[in-house]
Amino acid sequence: MATLTEIRWHGRGGQGAKTAALLLADVAFNTGKYVQGFPEYGPERMGAPITAYDRISDQEIRVHSNIYEPDYVAVVDDTLLHGVDVTKGLKESGGILINTDKPKEEIIPLLKGYKGKVYIIDAHKVSMETMGKYFPNTPMLAAMVKISGVMDTEVFLKEMEASLAHKFAKKPEVLAGNMAALKLALEEVH
């Protein structure tokens, strides 16, 4: 039986939700999976809400559309909970991952009655501790891999290290901070 995992990312322009979705697809592809990773744009400006998608499967993916009933949702900016229906179509057998420093008890009432699993990570804290700057997409990416189980976390870290080493070949100092953020995020998501 084929396993297909569909993930929808909600963020704001400039926060890296699109980059996280594309990186996840790239890393999953490198492990032999069939993948789709793509953004959906509204007004293209910094701070505007954006949506990105991932499909990851053991078999060829024949559907080519947005994802309307995701298994998992990642919310990179918790202010989106007030204006975007991030749980729309979200399967209760999956879960939602939210970047926030607020307790889960404050977040759950904003999820329109969603009954599935709710995961929280303070990606701001993780990225500031490890990279010294606020890049929420790196910790969110690792947290999504952990909660969704789309790949083994050790394989994920190995593939991400190779990908980031290539991407930042002229800035090797960036690699250590990103890898530290990924590892810390795997511990911090709850």
Coordinates of C-alpha atoms in Angstrom, one line a residue:
M1 CA 0.0 0.0 0.0
A2 CA 1.4 3.4 -1.0
T3 CA 1.7 6.1 1.6
L4 CA 1.0 9.6 0.5
T5 CA 1.5 12.5 3.0
E6 CA 0.1 15.9 2.1
I7 CA 1.3 19.0 4.0
R8 CA 0.1 22.6 3.7
W9 CA 2.3 25.4 5.0
H10 CA 0.9 28.8 6.0
G11 CA 3.2 31.8 6.5
R12 CA 3.9 35.3 5.5
G13 CA 6.0 36.5 2.7
G14 CA 9.7 36.5 3.8
Q15 CA 9.3 33.9 6.6
G16 CA 10.5 31.0 4.5
A17 CA 7.4 28.8 4.4
K18 CA 7.9 28.4 0.6
T19 CA 11.6 27.6 1.1
A20 CA 10.7 25.0 3.9
A21 CA 8.2 23.3 1.6
L22 CA 10.7 23.2 -1.3
L23 CA 13.5 22.0 1.0
L24 CA 11.3 19.2 2.4
A25 CA 10.4 18.1 -1.1
D26 CA 14.1 18.2 -2.2
V27 CA 15.3 16.2 0.8
A28 CA 12.5 13.6 0.5
F29 CA 13.3 13.2 -3.2
N30 CA 17.0 12.5 -2.3
T31 CA 15.8 9.6 -0.1
G32 CA 13.9 8.0 -3.1
K33 CA 10.5 9.4 -2.5
Y34 CA 8.1 10.8 -5.1
V35 CA 7.5 14.5 -4.3
Q36 CA 5.8 17.7 -5.2
G37 CA 6.6 21.0 -3.5
F38 CA 5.1 24.2 -4.6
P39 CA 3.8 27.6 -3.5
E40 CA 0.6 29.4 -4.0
Y41 CA 0.8 33.2 -4.1
G42 CA -1.7 35.9 -3.4
P43 CA -0.3 39.4 -3.5
E44 CA 3.4 39.0 -3.7
R45 CA 4.8 41.3 -1.0
M46 CA 6.7 40.9 2.2
G47 CA 4.4 40.1 5.1
A48 CA 1.4 39.0 2.9
P49 CA -0.1 35.5 3.7
I50 CA 1.3 32.7 1.5
T51 CA 0.5 29.1 1.2
A52 CA 2.9 26.3 0.1
Y53 CA 2.4 22.6 -0.3
D54 CA 4.2 19.2 -0.1
R55 CA 3.1 15.8 -1.4
I56 CA 5.5 13.0 -0.4
S57 CA 4.8 9.4 -1.5
D58 CA 6.3 6.0 -2.0
Q59 CA 4.7 5.8 -5.4
E60 CA 4.3 8.1 -8.4
I61 CA 2.0 11.1 -7.7
R62 CA -0.6 11.6 -10.4
V63 CA -2.6 14.4 -8.9
H64 CA -1.5 18.0 -9.7
S65 CA -3.6 20.5 -7.7
N66 CA -3.5 22.4 -4.5
I67 CA -4.0 20.3 -1.3
Y68 CA -7.5 20.7 0.0
E69 CA -7.4 17.9 2.7
P70 CA -3.9 17.9 4.1
D71 CA -2.6 15.3 6.6
Y72 CA -0.6 18.1 8.3
V73 CA -0.5 21.8 8.4
A74 CA 2.4 24.1 9.5
V75 CA 1.7 27.6 10.6
V76 CA 4.9 29.6 10.5
D77 CA 3.2 32.8 12.0
D78 CA 0.7 32.4 14.8
T79 CA -1.0 35.8 13.9
L80 CA -2.4 34.0 10.9
L81 CA -4.7 32.0 13.3
H82 CA -6.8 35.2 13.6
G83 CA -7.5 35.7 9.9
V84 CA -6.8 32.5 8.0
D85 CA -8.7 29.2 8.4
V86 CA -5.6 27.1 8.8
T87 CA -7.5 24.0 9.8
K88 CA -9.7 24.0 6.7
G89 CA -9.8 20.4 5.3
L90 CA -7.2 19.3 7.8
K91 CA -7.6 15.6 8.6
E92 CA -8.1 14.8 12.3
S93 CA -5.8 11.8 11.9
G94 CA -2.9 14.1 11.2
G95 CA -2.0 17.3 13.0
I96 CA -1.2 20.9 13.0
L97 CA 2.2 22.5 13.9
I98 CA 2.2 26.1 15.1
N99 CA 5.2 28.4 15.7
T100 CA 4.3 30.2 18.9
D101 CA 5.5 31.1 22.3
K102 CA 2.0 30.9 23.7
P103 CA 0.7 27.9 25.6
K104 CA -1.4 25.4 23.8
E105 CA -4.4 26.3 25.9
E106 CA -4.4 29.8 24.2
I107 CA -4.0 28.4 20.7
I108 CA -6.6 25.6 20.7
P109 CA -9.6 28.0 20.8
L110 CA -8.3 29.7 17.6
L111 CA -8.4 26.4 15.6
K112 CA -12.2 26.4 14.8
G113 CA -13.0 23.2 16.7
Y114 CA -10.2 21.1 15.2
K115 CA -10.0 17.8 17.2
G116 CA -6.7 16.4 15.9
K117 CA -3.2 16.7 17.3
V118 CA -1.8 20.2 18.0
Y119 CA 2.0 20.6 18.1
I120 CA 3.7 23.7 19.3
I121 CA 7.3 24.9 18.8
D122 CA 8.8 28.3 19.6
A123 CA 10.8 28.6 16.3
H124 CA 11.8 32.2 17.3
K125 CA 13.6 30.9 20.4
V126 CA 15.2 28.0 18.6
S127 CA 16.5 30.1 15.7
M128 CA 17.8 32.9 18.0
E129 CA 19.6 30.4 20.2
T130 CA 21.2 28.6 17.3
M131 CA 21.6 31.1 14.5
G132 CA 21.4 34.5 16.2
K133 CA 18.7 35.6 13.8
Y134 CA 15.0 34.9 13.3
F135 CA 14.6 32.3 10.6
P136 CA 11.5 30.3 11.6
N137 CA 11.5 28.0 8.6
T138 CA 14.5 26.0 9.6
P139 CA 13.1 24.8 13.0
M140 CA 9.6 24.4 11.5
L141 CA 11.0 22.1 8.8
A142 CA 12.6 19.8 11.3
A143 CA 9.5 19.8 13.6
M144 CA 7.3 18.9 10.6
V145 CA 9.5 16.0 9.7
K146 CA 9.3 14.8 13.3
I147 CA 5.6 15.0 13.7
S148 CA 4.7 13.8 10.2
G149 CA 7.1 10.9 10.1
V150 CA 7.7 11.4 6.4
M151 CA 11.3 10.3 6.9
D152 CA 13.6 9.1 9.6
T153 CA 15.0 12.1 11.5
E154 CA 18.6 10.9 11.2
V155 CA 18.3 10.5 7.4
F156 CA 16.7 13.9 7.3
L157 CA 19.6 15.5 9.2
K158 CA 22.1 13.8 7.0
E159 CA 20.3 14.9 3.8
M160 CA 19.8 18.5 5.1
E161 CA 23.5 18.8 6.0
A162 CA 24.5 17.8 2.4
S163 CA 21.9 20.1 0.9
L164 CA 22.9 23.1 3.1
A165 CA 26.6 22.5 2.6
H166 CA 26.0 22.7 -1.1
K167 CA 23.7 25.8 -0.8
F168 CA 26.0 27.6 1.5
A169 CA 29.3 26.5 0.0
K170 CA 30.6 30.1 0.1
K171 CA 29.2 30.7 3.6
P172 CA 30.2 27.6 5.6
E173 CA 29.6 29.4 8.9
V174 CA 25.9 29.3 8.1
L175 CA 25.8 25.5 8.0
A176 CA 26.6 25.0 11.7
G177 CA 23.8 27.3 12.9
N178 CA 21.2 25.8 10.6
M179 CA 22.2 22.2 11.6
A180 CA 22.0 23.2 15.3
A181 CA 18.5 24.7 14.7
L182 CA 17.3 21.5 13.0
K183 CA 18.6 19.4 15.9
L184 CA 17.2 21.6 18.6
A185 CA 13.8 21.8 16.9
L186 CA 13.6 18.0 16.9
E187 CA 13.8 18.2 20.7
E188 CA 11.7 21.3 21.3
V189 CA 8.5 20.4 19.4
H190 CA 5.8 19.2 21.7

